[in-house]
Amino acid sequence: MRLRIGLGVICLTALAAAQVNPSLFSGMRWRLVGPFRAGRVSAVAGVAGNPAVYYIGNPGGGVFKSSSGGEVWKPVFDHEPVSSIGAIAVAPSNPQIVYVGTGDVDNVGGSVNEGDGVYQSTDAGRTWRHLGLDDTHHIGALWVDPHNPDLVLVAALGHTYAANPERGVFRSTDGGRTWTKVLYEGPSVGAISLAADPDNPRELFAGLEWHAPMPGGRGRRGFGGFGRGRGPAPPALPGTGIYKSTDEGATWTPVRGHGLPASSLGRIGLAVAAHTQGRRVFAITTAGLYRSDDAGATWRRMAAGDPRIMGSGYFSEVYVSPANPDVVYVMQTCAYRSTDGGAHFIAWKGAPGGDDYHEMWISPANPQRMILGVDQGATISLNGGRQWSRGWYNLPNGQFYHIAVDNRSPYWIYGTQQDSGSAAVASFGDFGEITFMDWRPSVGAYEFGYIHPDLADPNYIYASGAGPALNRYDWKTRQILDITPPPSGHWRYAGSPQAESPQHPRTFYLGAQMVLATRDRGRAWQAVSPDLTGGGRAAITALAASAARDGELWAGTSDGRVQMTPGAASPWKLVTPPGLPPRTPIEMIA
């Protein structure tokens, strides 16, 4: 999961802030405070002839490179104007040439990171140039011809929340100076995957999925979204599915039926086995794993009785060993491995070391060497997966959704990290630099949740996760107490936004369908507002207390309402901006 960018963001800030002289900030410099705990990796690549060199891409942290087999990682993309990475490809014939597709492809909880097209380095990542395709927004895959580094294919998803024409498969024969759109099935269908026959690069496969609002509905990504393959099969969506090229991507034909389901395949991952003359092809879909032994002419479902071997909008990647067409890997909450061509799988790599496995690269020169991109960083094996590098604590690429600071000196910074709980880190280390001794790995919050240190006593931390539970963390005892308001109030939560009163530090607010308040650190709660929603299942999604006026509160809801009260004894006023589209969720108020 990734930076939280909502459908509607309402910022009500003082205009005076724009009138401050910029020179007052000229002496300020950004510095890294860590902590050195890795987060989700959205792209991986290696150099076939050099076991020390690897690249990883991150949803919000750019590109990192290791020249030490994963022991040390250095950022190599920090000077570019985009930080979200969807794909990386090293040219097999010239490892100095590296292509990067920006905009990671996962959409969780409405959070979407956009990219601005394709970049290329001709000096192994030291410098980069932009190659266009700016409006593709999300690039799921790149493929470079093994003999010609100027022949490149790009699988582009396009916009998430609207139709647009810059999506599908693009092809360049001049190293990205010009592009031709070679596979396009309309402004709502994007390309997510590419796979070529390792022995015959003229033969390729591409996966296309619906990636825009559903026709006549409120859905944002259709059936390529976050679903895990449960429930009834979705209907077939025009233009989606598997496509094949026999002329190195210049032209494409659809691959349908003959064993593939008639329903939508959702997000599709593809792999072509070496040493089979392009005959064996794997496709992981939201309908399951399928295999063809005749270059896509006919298909059969593999591991049909195994509910773990299922694609989704979050996990849909399949890989096959370059040395053995029977060794197959499927990425899911852990990595699964088959040694019988996909008939049966075992849980091969999981915790300890991470969960939610997204990406894999296997060296074609030595299939014992591989790298995995996980929600907790990148991990490398040099012996076919028998041992793995410890990758969690050598990367500062964690995705933090909400941050806060306390009033101590030195002050501490708190954040909720994607799929890794939460963290607290001191703003200054006891010995000059900030080390692992100056941070705490968990303070009671999780992922999309909020986190607030008690303004009256920084020993206490208010913390929440993705659900309705509210916790109180105690620094002295390291214990976590559940202080969620009792269910007898039938509270409705949608993210459980929180706020603290700057004028009354013991007063803490929590958003349900109404604003709840506690003045004794969660032992007792009371409603301090009426129902601020339009009813149904709506709830408060944004909450803020004014630092300028005692008692002034602002609230935004999941059904598009903005309301405020100037004080505890005053009624609430509906102040929704008139230009806001109806029922737009309000994600933040400042």
Coordinates of C-alpha atoms in Angstrom, one line a residue:
M1 CA 0.0 0.0 0.0
R2 CA 1.1 3.5 -0.6
L3 CA 0.9 7.2 0.0
R4 CA -2.7 8.1 0.9
I5 CA -4.2 10.3 -1.8
G6 CA -8.0 10.7 -1.4
L7 CA -10.7 11.5 -3.8
G8 CA -11.4 14.8 -2.0
V9 CA -8.9 16.8 0.0
I10 CA -10.1 19.9 1.8
C11 CA -7.4 22.2 3.0
L12 CA -8.7 25.3 4.9
T13 CA -5.5 27.1 5.7
A14 CA -4.6 30.7 6.5
L15 CA -3.9 32.9 3.4
A16 CA -1.2 34.6 5.5
A17 CA 1.0 31.5 5.2
A18 CA 1.5 32.3 1.5
Q19 CA 2.7 35.8 2.4
V20 CA 5.7 34.6 4.5
N21 CA 9.1 35.6 3.1
P22 CA 10.7 32.5 1.6
S23 CA 14.1 33.7 2.6
L24 CA 13.2 32.8 6.2
F25 CA 13.4 29.2 5.3
S26 CA 16.6 29.4 3.1
G27 CA 18.7 27.9 5.9
M28 CA 16.6 24.8 6.3
R29 CA 17.7 21.5 4.9
W30 CA 16.0 18.1 4.7
R31 CA 17.7 15.3 6.6
L32 CA 16.9 11.6 6.9
V33 CA 15.6 10.6 10.3
G34 CA 14.7 7.0 9.3
P35 CA 14.0 4.6 10.7
F36 CA 16.0 2.2 8.6
R37 CA 13.1 -0.3 8.2
A38 CA 12.2 -1.3 4.7
G39 CA 8.8 -1.0 3.1
R40 CA 7.0 -2.3 0.0
V41 CA 9.0 -2.9 -3.1
S42 CA 7.1 -2.6 -6.4
A43 CA 9.8 -3.5 -9.0
V44 CA 13.0 -5.6 -9.0
A45 CA 15.7 -6.3 -11.5
G46 CA 19.3 -7.7 -11.6
V47 CA 22.2 -7.9 -13.9
A48 CA 22.6 -11.4 -15.4
G49 CA 26.4 -11.3 -15.6
N50 CA 27.0 -9.6 -12.2
P51 CA 25.8 -11.2 -9.0
A52 CA 26.5 -8.0 -7.0
V53 CA 24.2 -5.6 -8.9
Y54 CA 20.5 -5.2 -8.3
Y55 CA 17.8 -2.5 -8.7
I56 CA 14.6 -2.1 -6.8
G57 CA 11.7 0.3 -7.3
N58 CA 9.3 1.6 -4.6
P59 CA 5.8 3.0 -4.6
G60 CA 6.9 6.2 -3.1
G61 CA 10.7 6.0 -2.8
G62 CA 12.2 6.0 -6.3
V63 CA 14.9 3.6 -7.4
F64 CA 17.6 2.1 -5.2
K65 CA 20.7 0.3 -6.5
S66 CA 23.0 -2.2 -4.7
S67 CA 26.5 -3.1 -5.9
S68 CA 27.1 -5.3 -2.9
G69 CA 24.6 -8.1 -3.4
G70 CA 21.9 -6.3 -1.4
E71 CA 24.1 -5.5 1.7
V72 CA 24.0 -1.7 1.0
W73 CA 21.4 0.1 -1.1
K74 CA 21.8 3.7 -2.5
P75 CA 19.1 5.9 -4.0
V76 CA 19.8 6.7 -7.6
F77 CA 16.5 8.4 -8.7
D78 CA 16.2 11.2 -6.1
H79 CA 16.8 14.0 -8.6
E80 CA 13.8 13.0 -10.8
P81 CA 10.4 14.7 -10.3
V82 CA 8.5 11.4 -9.6
S83 CA 9.0 8.8 -6.8
S84 CA 6.5 6.0 -7.6
I85 CA 8.0 3.1 -9.6
G86 CA 6.1 0.4 -11.4
A87 CA 8.7 -1.5 -13.5
I88 CA 12.5 -1.7 -14.0
A89 CA 14.3 -3.5 -16.9
V90 CA 18.0 -3.8 -17.4
A91 CA 19.0 -4.3 -21.1
P92 CA 20.3 -7.9 -21.4
S93 CA 22.8 -6.9 -24.1
N94 CA 24.1 -3.8 -22.3
P95 CA 23.7 -3.6 -18.5
Q96 CA 24.6 0.1 -18.6
I97 CA 21.2 0.7 -20.1
V98 CA 18.3 0.7 -17.6
Y99 CA 14.7 1.5 -18.2
V100 CA 12.3 2.6 -15.5
G101 CA 8.5 2.8 -15.8
T102 CA 6.9 5.1 -13.2
G103 CA 3.6 4.8 -11.3
D104 CA 3.2 1.6 -9.3
V105 CA 0.1 -0.5 -10.2
D106 CA -1.5 -1.4 -6.9
N107 CA -4.6 0.3 -5.6
V108 CA -5.5 -0.3 -2.0
G109 CA -8.1 1.6 0.0
G110 CA -8.4 4.2 -2.7
S111 CA -4.6 5.1 -2.4
V112 CA -3.0 5.6 -5.8
N113 CA 0.5 6.8 -6.7
E114 CA 0.9 8.2 -10.2
G115 CA 3.9 8.3 -12.4
D116 CA 4.9 10.4 -15.4
G117 CA 6.1 7.9 -18.0
V118 CA 9.4 6.2 -18.8
Y119 CA 13.0 7.0 -17.9
Q120 CA 16.3 5.7 -19.2
S121 CA 19.8 5.6 -17.9
T122 CA 22.8 4.8 -20.1
D123 CA 25.3 4.8 -17.3
A124 CA 23.9 2.2 -14.9
G125 CA 21.7 4.5 -12.9
R126 CA 24.0 7.5 -12.4
T127 CA 21.9 9.9 -14.6
W128 CA 18.5 9.6 -16.2
R129 CA 16.5 11.1 -19.0
H130 CA 12.8 11.3 -19.5
L131 CA 11.4 9.3 -22.5
G132 CA 7.8 10.5 -22.5
L133 CA 4.5 8.6 -22.1
D134 CA 3.7 11.1 -19.4
D135 CA 0.0 10.5 -19.2
T136 CA 0.2 6.7 -18.8
H137 CA 0.2 7.2 -15.0
H138 CA 0.9 3.5 -14.1
I139 CA 3.3 1.2 -15.9
G140 CA 3.1 -2.4 -15.0
A141 CA 5.8 -4.0 -17.1
L142 CA 8.8 -3.2 -19.4
W143 CA 10.5 -5.6 -21.9
V144 CA 13.8 -5.0 -23.6
D145 CA 14.9 -7.0 -26.6
P146 CA 17.8 -9.3 -25.5
H147 CA 19.9 -8.4 -28.5
N148 CA 18.9 -4.8 -29.2
P149 CA 18.6 -2.4 -26.2
D150 CA 16.8 0.2 -28.3
L151 CA 13.8 -2.1 -28.9
V152 CA 11.5 -1.6 -25.9
L153 CA 7.9 -2.5 -25.0
V154 CA 5.9 -0.8 -22.3
A155 CA 2.7 -2.1 -20.6
A156 CA 0.7 1.0 -19.5
L157 CA -2.4 0.9 -17.3
G158 CA -3.5 4.6 -17.7
H159 CA -5.6 6.6 -15.3
T160 CA -7.3 4.9 -12.4
Y161 CA -10.2 7.2 -11.9
A162 CA -11.0 8.2 -15.5
A163 CA -10.7 7.0 -19.1
N164 CA -7.8 8.2 -21.2
P165 CA -6.2 7.2 -24.5
E166 CA -2.5 6.9 -23.3
R167 CA -2.7 3.2 -22.2
G168 CA -2.1 -0.2 -23.7
V169 CA 1.2 -1.5 -25.1
F170 CA 3.7 1.0 -26.5
R171 CA 6.7 0.1 -28.7
S172 CA 9.9 1.9 -29.4
T173 CA 12.7 0.9 -31.8
D174 CA 15.0 3.9 -31.1
G175 CA 15.6 3.7 -27.4
G176 CA 12.5 5.6 -26.4
R177 CA 12.9 8.7 -28.5
T178 CA 9.7 7.9 -30.3
W179 CA 6.8 5.5 -29.4
T180 CA 4.1 3.7 -31.3
K181 CA 0.9 2.5 -29.6
V182 CA 0.7 -1.1 -30.9
L183 CA -2.0 -2.6 -28.7
Y184 CA -5.0 -0.5 -27.7
E185 CA -8.5 -1.7 -26.7
G186 CA -10.1 1.6 -25.7
P187 CA -9.7 4.3 -23.1
S188 CA -10.7 2.2 -20.2
V189 CA -8.5 -0.9 -20.8
G190 CA -4.9 -0.9 -19.8
A191 CA -1.9 -3.2 -20.2
I192 CA -0.5 -4.8 -17.0
S193 CA 2.0 -7.5 -18.0
L194 CA 4.4 -8.6 -20.7
A195 CA 6.3 -11.9 -21.2
A196 CA 8.5 -13.1 -24.1
D197 CA 9.7 -16.5 -25.1
P198 CA 13.3 -16.5 -23.8
D199 CA 14.4 -18.5 -26.8
N200 CA 12.5 -16.5 -29.4
P201 CA 11.9 -12.8 -28.6
R202 CA 9.6 -12.4 -31.5
E203 CA 6.9 -14.2 -29.6
L204 CA 5.4 -12.3 -26.8
F205 CA 2.2 -12.2 -24.6
A206 CA 0.5 -9.3 -23.0
G207 CA -2.2 -9.0 -20.3
L208 CA -4.9 -6.3 -20.5
E209 CA -7.3 -5.4 -17.7
W210 CA -10.1 -2.9 -17.1
H211 CA -8.6 0.1 -15.3
A212 CA -11.2 2.9 -15.0
P213 CA -14.6 3.5 -13.5
M214 CA -17.0 0.7 -14.4
P215 CA -19.7 1.6 -17.0
G216 CA -22.8 3.0 -15.1
G217 CA -21.3 2.3 -11.7
R218 CA -19.2 3.8 -8.9
G219 CA -16.4 1.2 -9.1
R220 CA -13.0 2.6 -9.6
R221 CA -11.0 -0.2 -11.2
G222 CA -13.5 -2.8 -12.3
F223 CA -12.6 -6.4 -11.6
G224 CA -8.9 -5.8 -11.9
G225 CA -9.1 -4.2 -8.4
F226 CA -8.2 -5.4 -5.0
G227 CA -10.5 -8.4 -5.0
R228 CA -9.0 -11.8 -4.0
G229 CA -11.0 -13.9 -6.5
R230 CA -13.9 -14.6 -4.1
G231 CA -17.5 -14.5 -5.1
P232 CA -19.2 -15.0 -8.4
A233 CA -17.1 -14.6 -11.6
P234 CA -17.4 -11.1 -13.0
P235 CA -18.7 -10.7 -16.6
A236 CA -16.3 -10.5 -19.5
L237 CA -15.2 -6.9 -20.2
P238 CA -14.6 -5.9 -23.8
G239 CA -10.9 -5.7 -24.8
T240 CA -9.5 -7.3 -21.6
G241 CA -7.6 -10.6 -21.5
I242 CA -4.5 -12.2 -23.0
Y243 CA -2.9 -11.1 -26.4
K244 CA -0.1 -12.6 -28.4
S245 CA 2.4 -11.2 -30.9
T246 CA 4.7 -13.1 -33.2
D247 CA 6.5 -10.1 -34.6
E248 CA 8.2 -8.8 -31.5
G249 CA 5.3 -6.6 -30.5
A250 CA 4.5 -4.9 -33.7
T251 CA 1.0 -6.5 -34.0
W252 CA -1.2 -8.4 -31.6
T253 CA -4.1 -10.9 -31.7
P254 CA -6.4 -11.9 -28.8
V255 CA -6.1 -15.2 -27.1
R256 CA -9.5 -16.3 -25.8
G257 CA -11.5 -19.5 -25.1
H258 CA -10.0 -22.9 -25.6
G259 CA -9.8 -23.5 -21.9
L260 CA -9.7 -19.9 -20.7
P261 CA -12.9 -18.8 -18.8
A262 CA -15.3 -16.6 -20.6
S263 CA -15.5 -14.3 -17.5
S264 CA -13.1 -11.4 -16.8
L265 CA -9.6 -12.6 -16.0
G266 CA -8.9 -9.4 -13.9
R267 CA -5.3 -8.6 -13.4
I268 CA -3.1 -11.0 -15.4
G269 CA 0.5 -12.1 -14.8
L270 CA 2.3 -14.0 -17.5
A271 CA 5.4 -16.2 -17.9
V272 CA 6.9 -18.1 -20.8
A273 CA 9.2 -21.1 -20.1
A274 CA 12.6 -21.5 -21.7
H275 CA 13.7 -24.6 -23.5
T276 CA 10.1 -25.3 -24.7
Q277 CA 10.2 -23.4 -28.0
G278 CA 7.7 -21.0 -26.6
R279 CA 5.1 -23.7 -26.1
R280 CA 4.7 -23.5 -22.4
V281 CA 3.0 -20.4 -21.1
F282 CA 1.6 -19.6 -17.6
A283 CA -1.1 -17.0 -16.8
I284 CA -2.2 -16.2 -13.2
T285 CA -5.6 -14.5 -13.1
T286 CA -8.4 -13.7 -10.7
A287 CA -10.0 -16.9 -12.1
G288 CA -6.9 -19.0 -11.1
L289 CA -3.6 -20.3 -12.7
Y290 CA -3.7 -21.5 -16.3
R291 CA -1.1 -23.2 -18.4
S292 CA -0.7 -23.7 -22.2
D293 CA 1.6 -26.3 -23.7
D294 CA 0.9 -25.2 -27.3
A295 CA 1.9 -21.5 -27.3
G296 CA -1.5 -20.2 -26.2
A297 CA -3.7 -22.3 -28.5
T298 CA -5.3 -24.2 -25.6
W299 CA -5.3 -23.9 -21.9
R300 CA -6.0 -25.8 -18.7
R301 CA -6.4 -24.7 -15.2
M302 CA -3.6 -25.8 -12.7
A303 CA -3.8 -26.3 -9.0
A304 CA -7.6 -25.9 -9.3
G305 CA -8.2 -27.2 -5.7
D306 CA -5.7 -24.8 -4.1
P307 CA -7.4 -21.5 -3.0
R308 CA -4.0 -20.0 -2.4
I309 CA -3.0 -20.0 -6.1
M310 CA -5.3 -17.2 -7.2
G311 CA -4.5 -13.8 -8.7
S312 CA -6.0 -10.5 -7.6
G313 CA -5.6 -6.8 -8.2
Y314 CA -2.9 -6.8 -5.5
F315 CA -1.1 -10.1 -6.3
S316 CA -1.0 -11.4 -9.9
E317 CA 2.5 -12.4 -10.8
V318 CA 3.9 -15.8 -12.0
Y319 CA 7.5 -16.7 -12.8
V320 CA 9.1 -19.8 -14.2
S321 CA 12.7 -21.0 -13.7
P322 CA 15.0 -20.3 -16.7
A323 CA 16.5 -23.7 -16.2
N324 CA 13.4 -25.9 -15.6
P325 CA 9.9 -25.3 -17.1
D326 CA 8.4 -27.4 -14.3
V327 CA 9.6 -25.0 -11.5
V328 CA 6.9 -22.3 -11.2
Y329 CA 6.5 -19.5 -8.6
V330 CA 3.3 -17.6 -7.8
M331 CA 3.4 -14.4 -5.7
Q332 CA 0.8 -14.0 -2.9
T333 CA 0.8 -13.3 0.8
C334 CA 3.8 -15.6 0.7
A335 CA 5.7 -17.0 -2.3
Y336 CA 4.5 -20.4 -3.6
R337 CA 6.6 -22.9 -5.5
S338 CA 5.7 -25.8 -7.8
T339 CA 8.1 -28.4 -9.1
D340 CA 5.6 -30.2 -11.3
G341 CA 4.6 -27.6 -13.8
G342 CA 2.0 -25.9 -11.6
A343 CA -0.1 -28.9 -10.6
H344 CA 0.8 -28.6 -6.9
F345 CA 2.3 -25.8 -4.8
I346 CA 4.0 -25.4 -1.4
A347 CA 4.4 -22.3 0.7
W348 CA 8.0 -21.6 -0.2
K349 CA 9.0 -18.2 1.2
G350 CA 7.2 -16.2 3.9
A351 CA 7.8 -14.9 7.4
P352 CA 10.2 -14.5 8.9
G353 CA 11.6 -12.1 6.4
G354 CA 8.4 -10.5 5.2
D355 CA 4.9 -11.0 3.9
D356 CA 3.0 -9.9 0.8
Y357 CA 5.3 -11.0 -2.0
H358 CA 5.0 -8.9 -5.1
E359 CA 7.9 -9.1 -7.5
M360 CA 10.6 -11.6 -8.5
W361 CA 13.7 -11.6 -10.8
I362 CA 15.6 -14.8 -11.6
S363 CA 19.0 -14.6 -13.3
P364 CA 18.9 -16.2 -16.7
A365 CA 22.6 -16.9 -16.4
N366 CA 22.3 -18.6 -13.0
P367 CA 18.8 -19.5 -11.9
Q368 CA 20.1 -20.1 -8.4
R369 CA 20.4 -16.3 -8.0
M370 CA 17.1 -14.4 -7.5
I371 CA 15.6 -11.3 -5.8
L372 CA 12.1 -10.9 -4.3
G373 CA 10.3 -7.6 -3.8
V374 CA 8.3 -7.8 -0.5
D375 CA 6.2 -5.5 1.7
Q376 CA 9.3 -5.4 4.0
G377 CA 11.9 -4.6 1.4
A378 CA 14.0 -6.8 -0.9
T379 CA 15.6 -10.2 -0.2
I380 CA 18.2 -12.0 -2.3
S381 CA 19.2 -15.7 -2.6
L382 CA 22.3 -17.0 -4.2
N383 CA 21.4 -20.7 -3.8
G384 CA 18.0 -21.2 -5.2
G385 CA 16.1 -20.0 -2.1
R386 CA 17.8 -22.2 0.6
Q387 CA 19.1 -19.0 2.3
W388 CA 18.1 -15.4 2.0
S389 CA 19.6 -12.1 2.8
R390 CA 18.2 -10.1 5.7
G391 CA 16.7 -7.2 3.8
W392 CA 14.3 -5.5 6.3
Y393 CA 16.7 -3.2 8.2
N394 CA 19.0 -1.8 5.5
L395 CA 16.5 0.4 3.6
P396 CA 14.7 3.6 4.6
N397 CA 11.9 3.2 2.1
G398 CA 8.9 2.6 4.5
Q399 CA 5.6 4.0 3.4
F400 CA 4.1 6.1 6.2
Y401 CA 0.5 7.1 6.0
H402 CA 0.1 9.5 8.9
I403 CA 2.8 11.1 11.0
A404 CA 2.8 13.1 14.3
V405 CA 5.3 14.7 16.7
D406 CA 5.3 15.1 20.5
N407 CA 6.5 17.9 22.8
R408 CA 9.6 16.3 24.2
S409 CA 13.1 17.5 23.7
P410 CA 14.5 16.1 21.5
Y411 CA 11.0 15.6 20.0
W412 CA 9.9 12.2 18.7
I413 CA 8.3 11.5 15.4
Y414 CA 5.6 8.9 15.0
G415 CA 4.3 7.2 11.9
T416 CA 2.0 4.3 10.7
Q417 CA 3.8 2.2 8.2
Q418 CA 2.3 0.1 5.4
D419 CA 2.1 -3.6 6.5
S420 CA 4.8 -3.1 9.2
G421 CA 2.8 -1.7 12.1
S422 CA 4.1 1.7 13.3
A423 CA 7.4 3.3 14.4
A424 CA 8.7 6.1 16.6
V425 CA 12.0 7.8 16.0
A426 CA 13.9 10.5 17.9
S427 CA 14.6 13.7 16.0
F428 CA 18.2 13.6 17.2
G429 CA 20.4 10.7 18.3
D430 CA 22.2 10.5 21.6
F431 CA 25.5 10.1 19.7
G432 CA 25.0 12.6 16.9
E433 CA 23.5 10.3 14.2
I434 CA 20.2 8.5 14.6
T435 CA 20.7 4.8 15.0
F436 CA 18.5 1.8 15.8
M437 CA 18.9 2.7 19.4
D438 CA 16.9 5.9 18.8
W439 CA 13.7 4.3 17.5
R440 CA 11.0 2.0 18.7
P441 CA 9.6 -0.5 16.2
S442 CA 5.9 -0.5 17.3
V443 CA 3.7 1.9 19.2
G444 CA 0.3 0.4 18.8
A445 CA -0.8 1.7 15.4
Y446 CA -1.0 0.0 12.0
E447 CA -0.9 1.0 8.4
F448 CA -3.8 3.3 7.4
G449 CA -4.4 4.2 11.0
Y450 CA -3.8 7.5 12.8
I451 CA -1.3 8.2 15.6
H452 CA -1.3 11.1 18.1
P453 CA 1.0 11.6 21.2
D454 CA -0.9 12.9 24.2
L455 CA -0.4 16.6 24.3
A456 CA -0.5 16.7 28.1
D457 CA 1.8 13.7 28.7
P458 CA 3.9 12.3 25.8
N459 CA 4.2 9.0 27.7
Y460 CA 0.9 8.1 26.1
I461 CA 0.2 7.5 22.4
Y462 CA -3.3 7.3 20.8
A463 CA -3.1 4.9 17.9
S464 CA -5.4 3.1 15.5
G465 CA -5.2 0.6 12.6
A466 CA -7.2 -0.1 9.5
G467 CA -10.3 -1.0 11.6
P468 CA -12.3 0.8 14.3
A469 CA -10.1 -0.1 17.3
L470 CA -8.4 2.7 19.1
N471 CA -5.4 1.9 21.3
R472 CA -3.4 3.7 24.0
Y473 CA 0.3 2.9 24.1
D474 CA 2.3 3.4 27.3
W475 CA 6.0 4.3 26.7
K476 CA 7.0 3.2 30.2
T477 CA 5.4 -0.3 30.3
R478 CA 5.3 -0.8 26.5
Q479 CA 1.8 -2.1 26.9
I480 CA -1.2 -1.4 24.6
L481 CA -4.6 -0.8 26.0
D482 CA -7.8 -1.0 23.9
I483 CA -9.8 2.2 24.6
T484 CA -12.3 1.9 21.7
P485 CA -15.7 3.4 22.7
P486 CA -18.1 0.7 23.8
P487 CA -20.1 -0.9 21.0
S488 CA -23.4 -0.1 22.7
G489 CA -23.3 3.3 20.9
H490 CA -23.6 1.5 17.5
W491 CA -20.8 3.7 16.2
R492 CA -20.0 3.8 12.5
Y493 CA -16.3 4.1 11.6
A494 CA -14.6 4.8 8.2
G495 CA -11.0 5.3 9.1
S496 CA -11.5 6.6 12.6
P497 CA -10.0 10.1 12.2
Q498 CA -8.8 11.7 15.4
A499 CA -8.0 15.2 16.7
E500 CA -6.7 16.8 19.9
S501 CA -7.7 20.1 21.4
P502 CA -4.7 22.5 21.4
Q503 CA -6.3 24.6 24.1
H504 CA -7.3 21.6 26.3
P505 CA -4.6 18.9 26.0
R506 CA -6.5 16.3 27.9
T507 CA -9.4 16.4 25.3
F508 CA -9.2 13.9 22.5
Y509 CA -11.7 13.5 19.7
L510 CA -12.6 10.5 17.6
G511 CA -14.8 10.4 14.5
A512 CA -17.7 8.0 14.1
Q513 CA -21.0 9.1 12.6
M514 CA -20.7 11.8 15.2
V515 CA -17.8 13.3 17.1
L516 CA -16.8 11.5 20.3
A517 CA -14.7 12.9 23.0
T518 CA -12.7 11.7 26.0
R519 CA -11.1 13.7 28.7
D520 CA -9.7 10.8 30.8
R521 CA -7.5 9.1 28.1
G522 CA -10.3 6.7 27.0
R523 CA -11.9 5.5 30.2
A524 CA -15.2 7.3 29.3
W525 CA -16.5 8.7 26.0
Q526 CA -19.4 11.1 25.1
A527 CA -20.8 12.4 21.9
V528 CA -20.2 16.1 21.4
S529 CA -22.0 16.5 18.1
P530 CA -25.1 15.2 16.3
D531 CA -24.9 12.7 13.5
L532 CA -23.0 14.7 10.9
T533 CA -23.6 12.2 8.0
G534 CA -26.5 11.8 5.6
G535 CA -27.3 8.4 7.2
G536 CA -26.9 4.9 5.8
R537 CA -23.4 3.6 6.4
A538 CA -21.6 7.0 6.1
A539 CA -19.1 8.1 8.8
I540 CA -16.7 10.9 9.6
T541 CA -13.5 10.5 7.6
A542 CA -11.7 13.8 8.5
L543 CA -11.5 15.7 11.7
A544 CA -9.6 18.8 12.8
A545 CA -9.5 21.2 15.8
S546 CA -8.6 24.8 15.4
A547 CA -5.5 26.1 16.9
A548 CA -6.7 29.7 16.6
R549 CA -10.2 29.4 18.3
D550 CA -11.0 27.5 21.4
G551 CA -13.6 24.8 20.8
E552 CA -13.8 25.2 17.0
L553 CA -14.1 21.8 15.3
W554 CA -14.2 20.8 11.6
A555 CA -15.5 17.4 10.3
G556 CA -15.7 15.8 6.8
T557 CA -17.7 12.7 6.0
S558 CA -17.5 9.7 3.6
D559 CA -20.7 11.0 1.9
G560 CA -19.2 14.4 1.0
R561 CA -20.2 16.7 3.8
V562 CA -18.0 19.3 5.5
Q563 CA -19.4 20.8 8.7
M564 CA -18.0 23.0 11.5
T565 CA -18.9 24.4 14.9
P566 CA -17.3 27.6 16.3
G567 CA -17.6 26.2 19.8
A568 CA -18.9 23.6 22.1
A569 CA -22.1 25.5 22.8
S570 CA -22.8 26.4 19.2
P571 CA -24.6 24.4 16.5
W572 CA -22.9 22.7 13.6
K573 CA -23.0 24.4 10.2
L574 CA -23.0 22.7 6.8
V575 CA -20.1 24.4 4.9
T576 CA -19.5 21.9 2.1
P577 CA -17.7 23.7 -0.8
P578 CA -20.3 24.3 -3.5
G579 CA -18.1 22.9 -6.3
L580 CA -17.4 19.6 -4.6
P581 CA -18.9 16.6 -6.6
P582 CA -21.7 14.9 -4.6
R583 CA -20.7 12.2 -2.2
T584 CA -17.0 12.8 -2.6
P585 CA -15.2 11.3 0.5
I586 CA -13.4 14.0 2.5
E587 CA -10.0 12.6 3.4
M588 CA -8.3 15.4 5.3
I589 CA -9.0 18.8 6.8
A590 CA -6.3 21.2 8.0

